[in-house]
mmCIF file of C-alpha atoms in Angstrom:
data_model
loop_
_atom_site.group_PDB
_atom_site.id
_atom_site.type_symbol
_atom_site.label_atom_id
_atom_site.label_comp_id
_atom_site.label_asym_id
_atom_site.label_seq_id
_atom_site.Cartn_x
_atom_site.Cartn_y
_atom_site.Cartn_z
ATOM 1 C CA MET A 1 0.000 0.000 0.000
ATOM 2 C CA LEU A 2 1.100 3.571 -0.703
ATOM 3 C CA THR A 3 0.101 6.833 0.950
ATOM 4 C CA LEU A 4 0.024 9.536 -1.709
ATOM 5 C CA GLN A 5 -0.985 13.173 -1.828
ATOM 6 C CA VAL A 6 -3.375 14.915 -4.189
ATOM 7 C CA ILE A 7 -1.085 17.546 -5.710
ATOM 8 C CA ARG A 8 -3.448 18.705 -8.460
ATOM 9 C CA ARG A 9 -7.210 18.634 -8.892
ATOM 10 C CA GLU A 10 -8.865 19.753 -12.114
ATOM 11 C CA LEU A 11 -12.541 19.548 -12.973
ATOM 12 C CA GLN A 12 -13.512 18.891 -16.603
ATOM 13 C CA GLY A 13 -17.295 18.889 -16.700
ATOM 14 C CA GLU A 14 -18.369 16.017 -14.437
ATOM 15 C CA VAL A 15 -14.934 14.366 -14.556
ATOM 16 C CA VAL A 16 -12.348 15.168 -11.921
ATOM 17 C CA LEU A 17 -8.716 14.742 -12.958
ATOM 18 C CA LEU A 18 -6.514 13.933 -9.961
ATOM 19 C CA THR A 19 -2.737 13.908 -9.944
ATOM 20 C CA LEU A 20 -1.209 11.915 -7.086
ATOM 21 C CA ALA A 21 2.394 11.953 -5.936
ATOM 22 C CA HIS A 22 4.525 10.829 -2.997
ATOM 23 C CA ALA A 23 4.746 13.601 -0.414
ATOM 24 C CA GLU A 24 8.544 13.208 -0.318
ATOM 25 C CA GLY A 25 8.936 13.137 -4.079
ATOM 26 C CA LEU A 26 9.884 9.447 -4.239
ATOM 27 C CA GLU A 27 9.482 7.460 -7.432
ATOM 28 C CA LEU A 28 6.243 5.534 -7.701
ATOM 29 C CA PRO A 29 5.999 1.856 -8.677
ATOM 30 C CA ALA A 30 6.144 1.434 -12.441
ATOM 31 C CA PHE A 31 3.058 0.496 -14.436
ATOM 32 C CA ARG A 32 2.113 -0.309 -18.000
ATOM 33 C CA ALA A 33 -0.852 1.138 -19.846
ATOM 34 C CA GLY A 34 -4.157 -0.482 -18.884
ATOM 35 C CA ALA A 35 -3.251 -0.714 -15.195
ATOM 36 C CA HIS A 36 -5.456 0.489 -12.355
ATOM 37 C CA ILE A 37 -5.008 1.279 -8.680
ATOM 38 C CA ASP A 38 -7.409 0.808 -5.780
ATOM 39 C CA LEU A 39 -8.290 3.945 -3.836
ATOM 40 C CA HIS A 40 -8.971 3.280 -0.146
ATOM 41 C CA LEU A 41 -11.509 6.010 0.454
ATOM 42 C CA SER A 42 -12.483 4.693 3.905
ATOM 43 C CA ASP A 43 -12.151 1.495 5.897
ATOM 44 C CA GLU A 44 -15.083 0.004 4.005
ATOM 45 C CA LEU A 45 -14.919 1.871 0.693
ATOM 46 C CA VAL A 46 -12.314 0.660 -1.805
ATOM 47 C CA ARG A 47 -12.675 1.389 -5.510
ATOM 48 C CA PRO A 48 -10.479 0.616 -8.572
ATOM 49 C CA TYR A 49 -9.728 3.358 -11.111
ATOM 50 C CA SER A 50 -7.683 3.235 -14.306
ATOM 51 C CA LEU A 51 -4.418 5.138 -14.523
ATOM 52 C CA CYS A 52 -4.662 7.603 -17.394
ATOM 53 C CA GLY A 53 -1.240 9.264 -17.179
ATOM 54 C CA ASP A 54 1.957 8.564 -19.103
ATOM 55 C CA PRO A 55 3.528 5.280 -17.884
ATOM 56 C CA GLN A 56 6.964 6.846 -18.337
ATOM 57 C CA ASP A 57 6.186 9.385 -15.591
ATOM 58 C CA ARG A 58 7.418 7.728 -12.391
ATOM 59 C CA GLN A 59 6.609 10.763 -10.220
ATOM 60 C CA HIS A 60 2.843 10.920 -10.703
ATOM 61 C CA TYR A 61 -0.287 8.810 -11.018
ATOM 62 C CA GLN A 62 -3.200 10.421 -12.848
ATOM 63 C CA LEU A 63 -6.850 9.385 -12.573
ATOM 64 C CA GLY A 64 -9.993 10.643 -14.285
ATOM 65 C CA ILE A 65 -13.218 9.856 -12.401
ATOM 66 C CA LEU A 66 -16.744 10.640 -13.519
ATOM 67 C CA LYS A 67 -19.232 11.793 -10.884
ATOM 68 C CA ASP A 68 -21.763 8.960 -11.057
ATOM 69 C CA ARG A 69 -25.242 9.976 -9.916
ATOM 70 C CA GLN A 70 -25.975 6.329 -9.066
ATOM 71 C CA SER A 71 -22.713 5.892 -7.195
ATOM 72 C CA GLN A 72 -22.635 3.784 -4.045
ATOM 73 C CA GLY A 73 -20.204 6.313 -2.612
ATOM 74 C CA GLY A 74 -17.000 5.795 -4.571
ATOM 75 C CA SER A 75 -17.088 8.550 -7.161
ATOM 76 C CA LEU A 76 -18.710 10.987 -4.724
ATOM 77 C CA ALA A 77 -15.902 10.397 -2.213
ATOM 78 C CA VAL A 78 -13.293 10.899 -4.939
ATOM 79 C CA HIS A 79 -14.893 14.171 -6.047
ATOM 80 C CA ALA A 80 -14.773 15.358 -2.425
ATOM 81 C CA LEU A 81 -10.962 15.084 -2.371
ATOM 82 C CA ARG A 82 -9.033 18.351 -2.435
ATOM 83 C CA GLU A 83 -5.452 19.325 -3.203
ATOM 84 C CA GLY A 84 -3.236 18.442 -0.264
ATOM 85 C CA ASP A 85 -5.367 15.506 0.873
ATOM 86 C CA ALA A 86 -3.602 12.221 1.584
ATOM 87 C CA ILE A 87 -5.019 8.952 0.283
ATOM 88 C CA THR A 88 -4.024 5.315 0.567
ATOM 89 C CA VAL A 89 -3.746 3.439 -2.724
ATOM 90 C CA SER A 90 -2.661 0.008 -3.882
ATOM 91 C CA GLU A 91 0.260 -0.587 -6.188
ATOM 92 C CA PRO A 92 -0.801 -0.779 -9.866
ATOM 93 C CA ARG A 93 -2.382 -3.993 -11.164
ATOM 94 C CA ASN A 94 -2.912 -4.690 -14.844
ATOM 95 C CA LEU A 95 -5.807 -6.708 -16.240
ATOM 96 C CA PHE A 96 -5.916 -4.852 -19.579
ATOM 97 C CA ALA A 97 -2.361 -4.775 -20.921
ATOM 98 C CA LEU A 98 -1.383 -4.096 -24.510
ATOM 99 C CA ASP A 99 -0.311 -7.050 -26.638
ATOM 100 C CA ASP A 100 3.240 -6.349 -27.785
ATOM 101 C CA THR A 101 2.840 -8.638 -30.815
ATOM 102 C CA ALA A 102 0.042 -6.536 -32.374
ATOM 103 C CA ALA A 103 0.847 -5.035 -35.779
ATOM 104 C CA HIS A 104 -1.530 -2.179 -34.996
ATOM 105 C CA SER A 105 -3.536 -1.245 -31.889
ATOM 106 C CA LEU A 106 -7.063 0.102 -32.373
ATOM 107 C CA LEU A 107 -8.157 1.935 -29.216
ATOM 108 C CA ILE A 108 -11.856 2.708 -28.669
ATOM 109 C CA GLY A 109 -12.981 4.622 -25.585
ATOM 110 C CA GLY A 110 -16.559 5.536 -24.784
ATOM 111 C CA GLY A 111 -17.270 8.241 -22.203
ATOM 112 C CA ILE A 112 -15.108 7.799 -19.106
ATOM 113 C CA GLY A 113 -13.778 4.620 -20.757
ATOM 114 C CA ILE A 114 -11.260 6.896 -22.473
ATOM 115 C CA THR A 115 -9.046 6.888 -19.348
ATOM 116 C CA PRO A 116 -7.058 3.656 -19.945
ATOM 117 C CA MET A 117 -6.806 4.574 -23.639
ATOM 118 C CA LEU A 118 -4.883 7.739 -22.768
ATOM 119 C CA ALA A 119 -2.172 5.690 -21.068
ATOM 120 C CA MET A 120 -2.187 3.218 -23.962
ATOM 121 C CA ALA A 121 -1.773 5.991 -26.519
ATOM 122 C CA ALA A 122 1.112 7.492 -24.526
ATOM 123 C CA GLU A 123 2.865 4.116 -24.267
ATOM 124 C CA LEU A 124 2.375 3.255 -27.936
ATOM 125 C CA HIS A 125 3.480 6.714 -29.077
ATOM 126 C CA ALA A 126 6.645 6.572 -26.954
ATOM 127 C CA ALA A 127 7.474 3.135 -28.388
ATOM 128 C CA GLY A 128 6.881 4.275 -31.960
ATOM 129 C CA ARG A 129 4.225 1.606 -32.493
ATOM 130 C CA SER A 130 1.281 1.843 -34.884
ATOM 131 C CA PHE A 131 -2.068 2.780 -33.330
ATOM 132 C CA SER A 132 -5.236 4.815 -33.730
ATOM 133 C CA LEU A 133 -7.573 6.112 -31.042
ATOM 134 C CA HIS A 134 -11.317 6.675 -31.336
ATOM 135 C CA TYR A 135 -13.172 8.523 -28.585
ATOM 136 C CA CYS A 136 -16.964 8.669 -28.566
ATOM 137 C CA ALA A 137 -19.183 10.736 -26.292
ATOM 138 C CA ARG A 138 -22.720 12.081 -26.310
ATOM 139 C CA ALA A 139 -21.665 15.651 -27.073
ATOM 140 C CA ARG A 140 -18.496 17.709 -27.298
ATOM 141 C CA GLY A 141 -19.529 19.698 -24.233
ATOM 142 C CA GLN A 142 -19.708 16.496 -22.148
ATOM 143 C CA ALA A 143 -16.343 15.116 -23.265
ATOM 144 C CA ALA A 144 -13.251 15.265 -21.074
ATOM 145 C CA PHE A 145 -9.577 15.362 -22.108
ATOM 146 C CA LEU A 146 -10.317 17.067 -25.443
ATOM 147 C CA PRO A 147 -7.320 19.465 -25.385
ATOM 148 C CA GLN A 148 -4.984 16.545 -24.650
ATOM 149 C CA LEU A 149 -6.517 14.446 -27.409
ATOM 150 C CA GLU A 150 -6.694 17.152 -30.060
ATOM 151 C CA THR A 151 -3.385 18.937 -29.566
ATOM 152 C CA GLY A 152 -1.241 16.296 -27.859
ATOM 153 C CA PRO A 153 1.756 14.586 -29.486
ATOM 154 C CA TYR A 154 -0.438 11.891 -31.055
ATOM 155 C CA GLY A 155 -3.344 14.159 -32.051
ATOM 156 C CA GLY A 156 -3.075 13.066 -35.675
ATOM 157 C CA GLN A 157 -3.993 9.521 -34.690
ATOM 158 C CA VAL A 158 -7.152 10.544 -32.804
ATOM 159 C CA ARG A 159 -10.704 10.572 -34.179
ATOM 160 C CA LEU A 160 -13.531 12.078 -32.141
ATOM 161 C CA TRP A 161 -17.138 10.925 -32.446
ATOM 162 C CA PHE A 162 -20.077 12.751 -30.871
ATOM 163 C CA SER A 163 -23.609 11.362 -30.958
ATOM 164 C CA ASP A 164 -25.139 14.775 -31.707
ATOM 165 C CA GLU A 165 -22.740 15.322 -34.631
ATOM 166 C CA GLN A 166 -21.621 11.994 -36.119
ATOM 167 C CA ARG A 167 -21.981 8.609 -34.474
ATOM 168 C CA LEU A 168 -19.145 6.103 -34.304
ATOM 169 C CA ASP A 169 -19.057 4.034 -37.510
ATOM 170 C CA LEU A 170 -17.834 0.735 -36.085
ATOM 171 C CA ASP A 171 -17.752 -1.186 -39.349
ATOM 172 C CA ALA A 172 -15.583 1.451 -40.999
ATOM 173 C CA VAL A 173 -13.300 1.787 -37.967
ATOM 174 C CA LEU A 174 -12.768 -1.969 -37.612
ATOM 175 C CA SER A 175 -12.142 -2.414 -41.348
ATOM 176 C CA ASP A 176 -9.730 0.458 -41.982
ATOM 177 C CA VAL A 177 -6.762 -1.119 -40.176
ATOM 178 C CA PRO A 178 -3.767 -3.308 -41.116
ATOM 179 C CA PRO A 179 -3.797 -7.120 -40.762
ATOM 180 C CA GLY A 180 -2.791 -8.283 -37.291
ATOM 181 C CA THR A 181 -4.640 -5.456 -35.540
ATOM 182 C CA HIS A 182 -5.740 -5.862 -31.920
ATOM 183 C CA VAL A 183 -8.726 -3.854 -30.712
ATOM 184 C CA TYR A 184 -9.086 -2.470 -27.179
ATOM 185 C CA VAL A 185 -12.387 -1.096 -25.923
ATOM 186 C CA CYS A 186 -13.554 0.395 -22.652
ATOM 187 C CA GLY A 187 -16.811 2.145 -21.925
ATOM 188 C CA PRO A 188 -20.536 1.440 -21.602
ATOM 189 C CA THR A 189 -21.613 -2.211 -21.860
ATOM 190 C CA ARG A 190 -23.562 -1.533 -25.044
ATOM 191 C CA LEU A 191 -20.448 -0.157 -26.764
ATOM 192 C CA MET A 192 -18.272 -3.075 -25.696
ATOM 193 C CA GLU A 193 -20.851 -5.622 -26.818
ATOM 194 C CA ALA A 194 -21.168 -3.877 -30.190
ATOM 195 C CA VAL A 195 -17.385 -3.759 -30.697
ATOM 196 C CA ASN A 196 -17.060 -7.437 -29.809
ATOM 197 C CA GLU A 197 -19.898 -8.476 -32.130
ATOM 198 C CA ARG A 198 -18.736 -6.408 -35.111
ATOM 199 C CA ALA A 199 -15.062 -7.314 -34.627
ATOM 200 C CA LEU A 200 -15.905 -11.035 -34.732
ATOM 201 C CA HIS A 201 -18.015 -10.351 -37.829
ATOM 202 C CA HIS A 202 -15.009 -8.729 -39.511
ATOM 203 C CA GLY A 203 -12.776 -11.719 -38.802
ATOM 204 C CA TYR A 204 -10.991 -10.712 -35.617
ATOM 205 C CA SER A 205 -10.206 -13.652 -33.360
ATOM 206 C CA ALA A 206 -11.266 -13.582 -29.712
ATOM 207 C CA GLN A 207 -7.591 -13.190 -28.783
ATOM 208 C CA GLN A 208 -7.454 -9.926 -30.780
ATOM 209 C CA ILE A 209 -10.332 -8.327 -28.854
ATOM 210 C CA HIS A 210 -9.594 -6.836 -25.430
ATOM 211 C CA GLN A 211 -12.031 -5.031 -23.160
ATOM 212 C CA GLU A 212 -12.287 -3.623 -19.664
ATOM 213 C CA CYS A 213 -15.543 -3.127 -17.796
ATOM 214 C CA PHE A 214 -16.113 -0.212 -15.426
ATOM 215 C CA SER A 215 -19.375 -1.669 -14.221
ATOM 216 C CA ALA A 216 -21.430 -4.784 -14.781
ATOM 217 C CA GLU A 217 -24.907 -5.955 -13.954
ATOM 218 C CA VAL A 218 -24.506 -9.118 -11.911
ATOM 219 C CA GLN A 219 -27.079 -11.438 -10.335
ATOM 220 C CA THR A 220 -25.690 -12.634 -7.002
ATOM 221 C CA THR A 221 -28.702 -14.492 -5.579
ATOM 222 C CA GLY A 222 -29.460 -18.208 -5.820
ATOM 223 C CA GLU A 223 -29.874 -21.399 -3.820
ATOM 224 C CA ALA A 224 -28.160 -21.595 -0.428
ATOM 225 C CA PHE A 225 -24.907 -23.548 -0.110
ATOM 226 C CA GLU A 226 -22.054 -24.127 2.331
ATOM 227 C CA VAL A 227 -18.570 -22.624 2.094
ATOM 228 C CA VAL A 228 -15.558 -23.982 3.937
ATOM 229 C CA ALA A 229 -12.640 -21.571 4.324
ATOM 230 C CA ALA A 230 -10.016 -24.281 4.724
ATOM 231 C CA ALA A 231 -7.050 -22.209 5.895
ATOM 232 C CA SER A 232 -9.153 -20.348 8.483
ATOM 233 C CA GLY A 233 -11.115 -23.348 9.715
ATOM 234 C CA ILE A 234 -14.418 -21.554 9.209
ATOM 235 C CA THR A 235 -17.576 -23.022 7.680
ATOM 236 C CA VAL A 236 -20.514 -20.785 6.772
ATOM 237 C CA LYS A 237 -23.886 -21.127 5.095
ATOM 238 C CA VAL A 238 -24.401 -18.685 2.234
ATOM 239 C CA LEU A 239 -28.089 -17.810 2.148
ATOM 240 C CA GLU A 240 -30.169 -17.241 -0.984
ATOM 241 C CA ASP A 241 -29.779 -13.463 -0.850
ATOM 242 C CA GLN A 242 -26.196 -13.369 0.485
ATOM 243 C CA THR A 243 -22.808 -13.244 -1.190
ATOM 244 C CA ILE A 244 -19.929 -15.410 -0.022
ATOM 245 C CA VAL A 245 -18.159 -12.246 1.155
ATOM 246 C CA GLU A 246 -21.141 -11.267 3.314
ATOM 247 C CA ALA A 247 -21.486 -14.739 4.833
ATOM 248 C CA LEU A 248 -17.780 -14.910 5.676
ATOM 249 C CA ALA A 249 -17.867 -11.414 7.199
ATOM 250 C CA GLN A 250 -20.654 -12.485 9.573
ATOM 251 C CA ALA A 251 -18.343 -15.284 10.760
ATOM 252 C CA GLY A 252 -15.535 -12.791 11.387
ATOM 253 C CA LEU A 253 -13.513 -13.447 8.206
ATOM 254 C CA LYS A 254 -13.115 -10.240 6.226
ATOM 255 C CA VAL A 255 -12.345 -10.496 2.517
ATOM 256 C CA THR A 256 -10.828 -7.547 0.676
ATOM 257 C CA VAL A 257 -13.224 -6.417 -2.050
ATOM 258 C CA SER A 258 -13.198 -3.446 -4.378
ATOM 259 C CA CYS A 259 -15.666 -3.337 -7.261
ATOM 260 C CA LYS A 260 -18.179 -5.858 -5.781
ATOM 261 C CA GLN A 261 -19.238 -6.660 -9.352
ATOM 262 C CA GLY A 262 -16.767 -9.369 -10.378
ATOM 263 C CA ILE A 263 -14.673 -7.009 -12.469
ATOM 264 C CA CYS A 264 -11.447 -6.123 -10.655
ATOM 265 C CA GLY A 265 -10.291 -9.515 -9.336
ATOM 266 C CA SER A 266 -9.374 -8.288 -5.852
ATOM 267 C CA CYS A 267 -11.361 -11.102 -4.174
ATOM 268 C CA LEU A 268 -10.097 -13.903 -6.439
ATOM 269 C CA THR A 269 -9.617 -17.082 -4.395
ATOM 270 C CA ASP A 270 -8.543 -20.643 -5.188
ATOM 271 C CA VAL A 271 -11.178 -23.391 -5.081
ATOM 272 C CA LEU A 272 -10.067 -26.635 -3.442
ATOM 273 C CA ALA A 273 -13.270 -28.626 -3.883
ATOM 274 C CA GLY A 274 -16.721 -28.140 -5.334
ATOM 275 C CA GLU A 275 -18.028 -26.492 -8.512
ATOM 276 C CA PRO A 276 -18.219 -22.668 -8.720
ATOM 277 C CA ASP A 277 -21.162 -20.897 -10.316
ATOM 278 C CA HIS A 278 -19.274 -18.069 -12.006
ATOM 279 C CA ARG A 279 -21.088 -14.713 -12.177
ATOM 280 C CA ASP A 280 -18.033 -12.497 -12.848
ATOM 281 C CA SER A 281 -16.593 -10.636 -15.845
ATOM 282 C CA TYR A 282 -12.995 -11.122 -14.718
ATOM 283 C CA LEU A 283 -12.117 -14.760 -15.458
ATOM 284 C CA THR A 284 -11.802 -15.978 -19.030
ATOM 285 C CA ASP A 285 -14.078 -18.740 -20.319
ATOM 286 C CA GLU A 286 -11.130 -21.149 -20.075
ATOM 287 C CA GLU A 287 -10.412 -20.162 -16.469
ATOM 288 C CA LYS A 288 -14.074 -20.575 -15.570
ATOM 289 C CA ALA A 289 -14.090 -24.018 -17.152
ATOM 290 C CA ASP A 290 -11.085 -25.031 -15.016
ATOM 291 C CA GLY A 291 -13.214 -24.399 -11.919
ATOM 292 C CA ASP A 292 -10.234 -23.814 -9.616
ATOM 293 C CA GLN A 293 -10.806 -20.104 -8.915
ATOM 294 C CA ILE A 294 -13.750 -17.971 -7.834
ATOM 295 C CA LEU A 295 -14.654 -14.306 -7.337
ATOM 296 C CA LEU A 296 -16.166 -14.222 -3.857
ATOM 297 C CA CYS A 297 -17.996 -10.920 -4.279
ATOM 298 C CA CYS A 298 -20.574 -12.224 -6.743
ATOM 299 C CA SER A 299 -20.134 -15.889 -7.718
ATOM 300 C CA ARG A 300 -21.882 -18.803 -6.034
ATOM 301 C CA ALA A 301 -21.738 -22.625 -6.092
ATOM 302 C CA LYS A 302 -23.395 -25.218 -8.298
ATOM 303 C CA CYS A 303 -23.031 -27.743 -5.488
ATOM 304 C CA GLY A 304 -23.996 -27.896 -1.840
ATOM 305 C CA ARG A 305 -20.472 -27.429 -0.499
ATOM 306 C CA LEU A 306 -17.593 -25.316 -1.768
ATOM 307 C CA VAL A 307 -14.119 -25.457 -0.226
ATOM 308 C CA ILE A 308 -11.893 -22.404 -0.769
ATOM 309 C CA ASP A 309 -8.278 -21.633 0.107
ATOM 310 C CA LEU A 310 -8.860 -18.814 2.550
#
């Protein structure tokens, strides 16, 4: 864990851009584009946010966070931060890294999903690698980071799409690229589903399509089952309307969670026995089929008894 200081706070519409640094000017742990950090906003409130700054900058972490009107407290707590405030963060973790073998990288960011794309564009530009970046938003007045995108060092590789001017033409964007292109998308679920569907239609393999969710609708209820935390010697019953995390907490075993939607992987745990009922967006289809890992915040069991390494 790191304790950093908010050294700059800038508001761009409903997006707050925070720059974090070590109070003593020490170098920060390195990261690659696509990484995120967890912000510990209180003892109970931990949220992951993508790093949007240049990975070559070892002095600062930059985050862009939208004020979400339906927030459960995370974005509102972030927007309440002021310059000079101290905050505890995790070291960077990367679930959305660039593929170094790609002949060309096609970056598509929708709304606040542009944040990881900014770091990707900076990394690709610095490495002299081929890429293009497409940013779509409802309207120009609601879009953040426009000066950086339009006049930055890679401005010539950026295309902006606004729904009230010209909508994103996915078929054209996915077709007008070299062979061996990998596509990266982050944004609303509808955008990511559309990119995935059209990319497969145009002949992209599943391995060439990369996406990161900021939120996901997840159904966590189901039939009751038993969970044995083998290392802790605790056995609990997970009720129909409970998550495994909630049942374990009632027995005094606290599990670190962040997104609570099966996205970030912070509660990933090994399965020693039993069959998981995967509800997450984090594990691949192959990993789910293996059945030896589970996201405790949302997934359940297809059997009466699940044994986990906790």
